[in-house]
Every structure is written in C-alpha cells, then in structure tokens.
C-alpha cells in the first residue's frame, strides 16, 4: 500500500528537535509535506534549514504557536519535559496544547496528533497486567510528566478538535521495521520504535479511524 502523501499540504511540528520529532520531520519531508517547525534553538535544525520553515519560539508562548500554525493543515506534537526548564517543565504539555487549541480556532486546521504516554488513562481502557505495570512504573518514576499528560488529554477531550492521542510505552530510537501493534484497550508491548510511531501518525492524518481516541502502540 502506498505511503500517505503530503503533497500540497503543510505540517506544523512541535518537538521537532527531539528524538521522535526527528523521525517525524524526516518522514514528513520524504512524504512531500511543507514543514514548519517550532524551535527555541534554530541551530539544532541547521542541517535541514533549506528544506523547512523554522519558527523560532517557545511552545509556552501563544504568539509563537499562532505563528507556527499560520498556513498549516495539520499539527503534530511530540513535546515532553526538558529538565533545564525547571518548574515550567512540569506543565509543558498542557500549556502547549492549550495554546495549540486556541490557535486552531478560526483557522482551517482541525487535525491535531499528539504523542503521549501509555500510562495516560482514558474511558474504555481495559488494561491487562502489562498495562497496569506500565502505569504503575510511570506513577512512581514519572509522576509529574504523567500528571501533565493526563491533564493534556482532558483539554483535548473538552475541545471540538479532531485529535488523536497516540499513547506510547518506552520509545526506542530505532527506524521502522514493520507496522506497530495497535490497541484501544491496553498497551500491546513495553517498547515501540520511533520510526513505527512516525509511520502510524502519518497514517492518521487522513484517517477517521482513531479520531478523538487514544490508541496504544507497541513494536513486535
């Protein structure tokens, strides 16, 4: 089956300088998207500067998000906390998503794809032992990040946006090997490859299958 094409469309990307964001950025260009990337440090994207539009700014700044979304057709976020941000890192996901949802109002952008964690709880979950264990580990070791991502989901659920919350376990910096396992009930594996997360996300740009849902991913 041919890969979904981005020809003639513009992607707004948050977290493009991170590990998962890097895979998404390269895949977006390979699919023909025009890409706009928000970056606090544009120099991190120098290698691709002639292929993308870099919007310098911080995801916590509503004006920067509005500038990023200008002229875009779809928004993808792979943001996560950065230790150097101190206290602000505890609410990066809710702050950024609140800004994105507000910026989307009155624009032609309706699809928002968000990389989140497999410990986030949503109605309808039926976690097996692995799913319970993943959530328990996150509550012990990543409680601040989990609380932030859980609150981010609440913002999405209260919005009218066509969002997809892609719930991932541990993400390995590995390329695509085969389509990931997908479940809407419980995490199917303890790890997932970044390249497989990226492909799944691009498949959702034009699909209604998981709109306003939180599919779990896992690699075989």
mmCIF file of C-alpha atoms in Angstrom:
data_model
loop_
_atom_site.group_PDB
_atom_site.id
_atom_site.type_symbol
_atom_site.label_atom_id
_atom_site.label_comp_id
_atom_site.label_asym_id
_atom_site.label_seq_id
_atom_site.Cartn_x
_atom_site.Cartn_y
_atom_site.Cartn_z
ATOM 1 C CA UNK A 1 0.000 0.000 0.000
ATOM 2 C CA UNK A 2 1.465 3.405 -0.925
ATOM 3 C CA UNK A 3 2.513 5.706 1.881
ATOM 4 C CA UNK A 4 0.155 8.629 2.592
ATOM 5 C CA UNK A 5 1.300 11.666 0.621
ATOM 6 C CA UNK A 6 1.704 15.163 1.990
ATOM 7 C CA UNK A 7 1.984 16.841 -1.401
ATOM 8 C CA UNK A 8 0.483 20.322 -1.299
ATOM 9 C CA UNK A 9 -0.025 20.298 2.470
ATOM 10 C CA UNK A 10 1.755 21.992 5.327
ATOM 11 C CA UNK A 11 2.620 20.338 8.621
ATOM 12 C CA UNK A 12 3.200 22.274 11.846
ATOM 13 C CA UNK A 13 5.531 20.329 14.140
ATOM 14 C CA UNK A 14 6.229 20.837 17.838
ATOM 15 C CA UNK A 15 9.138 18.913 19.311
ATOM 16 C CA UNK A 16 10.946 18.597 16.004
ATOM 17 C CA UNK A 17 14.379 18.795 17.631
ATOM 18 C CA UNK A 18 13.663 15.782 19.850
ATOM 19 C CA UNK A 19 14.182 12.104 19.134
ATOM 20 C CA UNK A 20 10.666 11.203 17.985
ATOM 21 C CA UNK A 21 10.250 14.595 16.365
ATOM 22 C CA UNK A 22 13.360 13.974 14.301
ATOM 23 C CA UNK A 23 11.855 10.840 12.796
ATOM 24 C CA UNK A 24 8.602 12.672 12.093
ATOM 25 C CA UNK A 25 10.443 15.557 10.486
ATOM 26 C CA UNK A 26 12.424 13.348 8.125
ATOM 27 C CA UNK A 27 9.360 11.268 7.266
ATOM 28 C CA UNK A 28 7.309 14.397 6.599
ATOM 29 C CA UNK A 29 9.855 15.656 4.100
ATOM 30 C CA UNK A 30 10.028 12.223 2.434
ATOM 31 C CA UNK A 31 6.246 12.297 2.045
ATOM 32 C CA UNK A 32 6.308 15.707 0.391
ATOM 33 C CA UNK A 33 4.956 17.903 3.170
ATOM 34 C CA UNK A 34 5.920 21.513 3.548
ATOM 35 C CA UNK A 35 7.101 21.565 7.154
ATOM 36 C CA UNK A 36 7.008 24.350 9.716
ATOM 37 C CA UNK A 37 8.957 23.560 12.899
ATOM 38 C CA UNK A 38 8.877 25.443 16.181
ATOM 39 C CA UNK A 39 12.341 25.635 17.736
ATOM 40 C CA UNK A 40 13.786 27.573 20.631
ATOM 41 C CA UNK A 41 17.250 26.901 19.205
ATOM 42 C CA UNK A 42 17.028 27.006 15.392
ATOM 43 C CA UNK A 43 20.701 26.000 15.088
ATOM 44 C CA UNK A 44 19.667 22.463 16.030
ATOM 45 C CA UNK A 45 17.906 22.277 12.656
ATOM 46 C CA UNK A 46 20.714 23.744 10.545
ATOM 47 C CA UNK A 47 21.109 20.530 8.546
ATOM 48 C CA UNK A 48 17.552 20.871 7.244
ATOM 49 C CA UNK A 49 17.262 24.651 7.230
ATOM 50 C CA UNK A 50 16.953 24.838 3.442
ATOM 51 C CA UNK A 51 14.120 22.269 3.396
ATOM 52 C CA UNK A 52 11.859 23.510 6.185
ATOM 53 C CA UNK A 53 10.469 26.712 7.671
ATOM 54 C CA UNK A 54 11.820 27.299 11.160
ATOM 55 C CA UNK A 55 9.653 29.344 13.506
ATOM 56 C CA UNK A 56 11.809 30.497 16.400
ATOM 57 C CA UNK A 57 9.952 30.486 19.686
ATOM 58 C CA UNK A 58 8.708 28.609 22.713
ATOM 59 C CA UNK A 59 5.641 26.368 22.800
ATOM 60 C CA UNK A 60 4.603 28.088 26.030
ATOM 61 C CA UNK A 61 4.199 31.364 24.087
ATOM 62 C CA UNK A 62 0.753 31.714 22.438
ATOM 63 C CA UNK A 63 2.165 34.082 19.807
ATOM 64 C CA UNK A 64 4.809 31.543 18.773
ATOM 65 C CA UNK A 65 2.177 28.816 18.411
ATOM 66 C CA UNK A 66 -0.047 31.123 16.366
ATOM 67 C CA UNK A 67 2.891 31.870 14.069
ATOM 68 C CA UNK A 68 3.690 28.161 13.733
ATOM 69 C CA UNK A 69 0.134 27.239 12.728
ATOM 70 C CA UNK A 70 -0.194 30.031 10.183
ATOM 71 C CA UNK A 71 -0.883 28.415 6.799
ATOM 72 C CA UNK A 72 -0.716 24.867 8.177
ATOM 73 C CA UNK A 73 -3.094 21.972 7.511
ATOM 74 C CA UNK A 74 -2.240 19.603 10.364
ATOM 75 C CA UNK A 75 -0.438 19.882 13.707
ATOM 76 C CA UNK A 76 1.730 17.215 15.347
ATOM 77 C CA UNK A 77 3.224 17.472 18.828
ATOM 78 C CA UNK A 78 5.945 15.276 20.303
ATOM 79 C CA UNK A 79 6.721 17.619 23.177
ATOM 80 C CA UNK A 80 7.959 16.375 26.517
ATOM 81 C CA UNK A 81 9.535 17.907 29.610
ATOM 82 C CA UNK A 82 13.059 19.309 29.461
ATOM 83 C CA UNK A 83 14.892 19.255 32.796
ATOM 84 C CA UNK A 84 16.578 22.553 32.086
ATOM 85 C CA UNK A 85 13.201 24.298 32.100
ATOM 86 C CA UNK A 86 12.815 23.743 35.818
ATOM 87 C CA UNK A 87 9.309 24.186 37.206
ATOM 88 C CA UNK A 88 7.898 25.070 33.765
ATOM 89 C CA UNK A 89 8.725 21.556 32.531
ATOM 90 C CA UNK A 90 6.003 20.144 34.782
ATOM 91 C CA UNK A 91 3.224 21.656 32.651
ATOM 92 C CA UNK A 92 4.763 21.830 29.167
ATOM 93 C CA UNK A 93 2.204 19.530 27.550
ATOM 94 C CA UNK A 94 -0.881 21.218 28.969
ATOM 95 C CA UNK A 95 0.492 24.690 28.289
ATOM 96 C CA UNK A 96 1.450 23.887 24.694
ATOM 97 C CA UNK A 97 -1.769 22.045 23.891
ATOM 98 C CA UNK A 98 -3.876 24.834 25.383
ATOM 99 C CA UNK A 99 -2.045 27.258 23.105
ATOM 100 C CA UNK A 100 -2.486 24.985 20.076
ATOM 101 C CA UNK A 101 -6.218 24.518 20.653
ATOM 102 C CA UNK A 102 -6.733 28.267 20.961
ATOM 103 C CA UNK A 103 -4.660 28.948 17.845
ATOM 104 C CA UNK A 104 -6.653 26.384 15.877
ATOM 105 C CA UNK A 105 -9.884 28.282 16.494
ATOM 106 C CA UNK A 106 -10.874 30.278 13.440
ATOM 107 C CA UNK A 107 -8.296 28.598 11.203
ATOM 108 C CA UNK A 108 -8.650 25.774 8.705
ATOM 109 C CA UNK A 109 -6.607 23.459 10.929
ATOM 110 C CA UNK A 110 -8.695 20.706 12.533
ATOM 111 C CA UNK A 111 -6.400 17.669 12.901
ATOM 112 C CA UNK A 112 -4.118 17.568 15.951
ATOM 113 C CA UNK A 113 -1.945 14.484 16.506
ATOM 114 C CA UNK A 114 -0.236 14.199 19.889
ATOM 115 C CA UNK A 115 2.390 11.714 21.070
ATOM 116 C CA UNK A 116 1.618 10.839 24.677
ATOM 117 C CA UNK A 117 2.368 8.097 27.183
ATOM 118 C CA UNK A 118 0.910 4.633 27.638
ATOM 119 C CA UNK A 119 0.222 5.421 31.313
ATOM 120 C CA UNK A 120 -2.409 8.035 30.434
ATOM 121 C CA UNK A 121 -5.891 6.785 31.331
ATOM 122 C CA UNK A 122 -8.900 7.163 29.043
ATOM 123 C CA UNK A 123 -12.500 5.899 29.282
ATOM 124 C CA UNK A 124 -12.837 2.371 27.899
ATOM 125 C CA UNK A 125 -9.345 1.221 28.872
ATOM 126 C CA UNK A 126 -9.140 -2.428 29.856
ATOM 127 C CA UNK A 127 -5.540 -2.771 30.967
ATOM 128 C CA UNK A 128 -4.016 -6.190 31.290
ATOM 129 C CA UNK A 129 -1.087 -6.914 33.618
ATOM 130 C CA UNK A 130 1.400 -5.247 31.264
ATOM 131 C CA UNK A 131 -0.791 -2.162 31.009
ATOM 132 C CA UNK A 132 -1.135 -1.981 34.781
ATOM 133 C CA UNK A 133 2.628 -2.376 35.217
ATOM 134 C CA UNK A 134 3.418 0.393 32.717
ATOM 135 C CA UNK A 135 1.090 2.778 34.506
ATOM 136 C CA UNK A 136 2.458 1.827 37.920
ATOM 137 C CA UNK A 137 6.062 2.465 36.845
ATOM 138 C CA UNK A 138 5.095 5.845 35.406
ATOM 139 C CA UNK A 139 3.255 6.849 38.565
ATOM 140 C CA UNK A 140 6.359 6.008 40.595
ATOM 141 C CA UNK A 141 9.109 7.417 38.394
ATOM 142 C CA UNK A 142 7.421 9.974 36.141
ATOM 143 C CA UNK A 143 4.573 11.288 38.247
ATOM 144 C CA UNK A 144 4.900 14.937 37.178
ATOM 145 C CA UNK A 145 5.042 14.077 33.476
ATOM 146 C CA UNK A 146 2.111 11.686 33.822
ATOM 147 C CA UNK A 147 0.003 14.276 35.612
ATOM 148 C CA UNK A 148 0.781 16.793 32.868
ATOM 149 C CA UNK A 149 -0.058 14.369 30.064
ATOM 150 C CA UNK A 150 -3.254 13.286 31.812
ATOM 151 C CA UNK A 151 -4.319 16.926 32.045
ATOM 152 C CA UNK A 152 -3.418 17.385 28.383
ATOM 153 C CA UNK A 153 -5.845 14.606 27.488
ATOM 154 C CA UNK A 154 -8.568 16.369 29.487
ATOM 155 C CA UNK A 155 -8.034 19.518 27.411
ATOM 156 C CA UNK A 156 -8.325 17.541 24.191
ATOM 157 C CA UNK A 157 -11.445 15.716 25.343
ATOM 158 C CA UNK A 158 -13.139 19.028 26.168
ATOM 159 C CA UNK A 159 -12.321 20.506 22.751
ATOM 160 C CA UNK A 160 -14.076 20.187 19.395
ATOM 161 C CA UNK A 161 -10.824 19.318 17.637
ATOM 162 C CA UNK A 162 -10.229 16.165 15.562
ATOM 163 C CA UNK A 163 -7.419 14.939 17.768
ATOM 164 C CA UNK A 164 -5.639 11.607 18.114
ATOM 165 C CA UNK A 165 -3.680 10.883 21.290
ATOM 166 C CA UNK A 166 -1.022 8.313 20.373
ATOM 167 C CA UNK A 167 -0.206 6.528 23.630
ATOM 168 C CA UNK A 168 3.293 5.063 23.571
ATOM 169 C CA UNK A 169 5.305 2.961 26.036
ATOM 170 C CA UNK A 170 9.097 3.361 26.095
ATOM 171 C CA UNK A 171 10.182 4.699 22.696
ATOM 172 C CA UNK A 172 13.426 3.394 21.202
ATOM 173 C CA UNK A 173 15.457 5.465 18.764
ATOM 174 C CA UNK A 174 15.061 2.870 16.027
ATOM 175 C CA UNK A 175 13.831 3.057 12.455
ATOM 176 C CA UNK A 176 10.698 1.462 11.067
ATOM 177 C CA UNK A 177 10.772 -2.330 10.721
ATOM 178 C CA UNK A 178 7.119 -3.274 10.491
ATOM 179 C CA UNK A 179 3.757 -1.707 11.353
ATOM 180 C CA UNK A 180 3.295 -1.428 15.116
ATOM 181 C CA UNK A 181 0.708 -3.348 17.075
ATOM 182 C CA UNK A 182 -2.278 -1.127 17.901
ATOM 183 C CA UNK A 183 -4.860 -1.463 20.664
ATOM 184 C CA UNK A 184 -7.502 0.853 22.092
ATOM 185 C CA UNK A 185 -7.728 -1.216 25.288
ATOM 186 C CA UNK A 186 -4.242 -1.857 26.708
ATOM 187 C CA UNK A 187 -0.589 -1.376 25.731
ATOM 188 C CA UNK A 188 0.366 -4.289 23.436
ATOM 189 C CA UNK A 189 4.089 -4.121 24.282
ATOM 190 C CA UNK A 190 6.562 -2.477 26.651
ATOM 191 C CA UNK A 191 8.500 -0.705 23.867
ATOM 192 C CA UNK A 192 7.909 0.830 20.464
ATOM 193 C CA UNK A 193 10.281 2.012 17.721
ATOM 194 C CA UNK A 194 10.269 5.721 16.904
ATOM 195 C CA UNK A 195 10.115 5.033 13.170
ATOM 196 C CA UNK A 196 6.976 2.960 13.666
ATOM 197 C CA UNK A 197 5.356 5.693 15.760
ATOM 198 C CA UNK A 198 6.074 8.125 12.951
ATOM 199 C CA UNK A 199 4.515 5.981 10.248
ATOM 200 C CA UNK A 200 1.402 5.365 12.340
ATOM 201 C CA UNK A 201 0.961 9.074 12.934
ATOM 202 C CA UNK A 202 1.146 9.932 9.252
ATOM 203 C CA UNK A 203 -1.439 7.257 8.515
ATOM 204 C CA UNK A 204 -3.827 9.114 10.835
ATOM 205 C CA UNK A 205 -3.619 12.460 9.028
ATOM 206 C CA UNK A 206 -6.393 11.477 6.617
ATOM 207 C CA UNK A 207 -7.983 8.646 8.591
ATOM 208 C CA UNK A 208 -11.053 8.888 10.825
ATOM 209 C CA UNK A 209 -10.363 5.524 12.490
ATOM 210 C CA UNK A 210 -8.941 6.859 15.744
ATOM 211 C CA UNK A 211 -10.261 10.436 15.810
ATOM 212 C CA UNK A 212 -10.856 11.532 19.423
ATOM 213 C CA UNK A 213 -9.372 8.258 20.653
ATOM 214 C CA UNK A 214 -6.099 7.191 22.259
ATOM 215 C CA UNK A 215 -4.647 4.155 20.514
ATOM 216 C CA UNK A 216 -1.793 2.361 22.286
ATOM 217 C CA UNK A 217 1.224 1.367 20.165
ATOM 218 C CA UNK A 218 3.826 -1.354 20.638
ATOM 219 C CA UNK A 219 6.515 -2.940 18.484
ATOM 220 C CA UNK A 220 6.711 -6.611 17.619
#
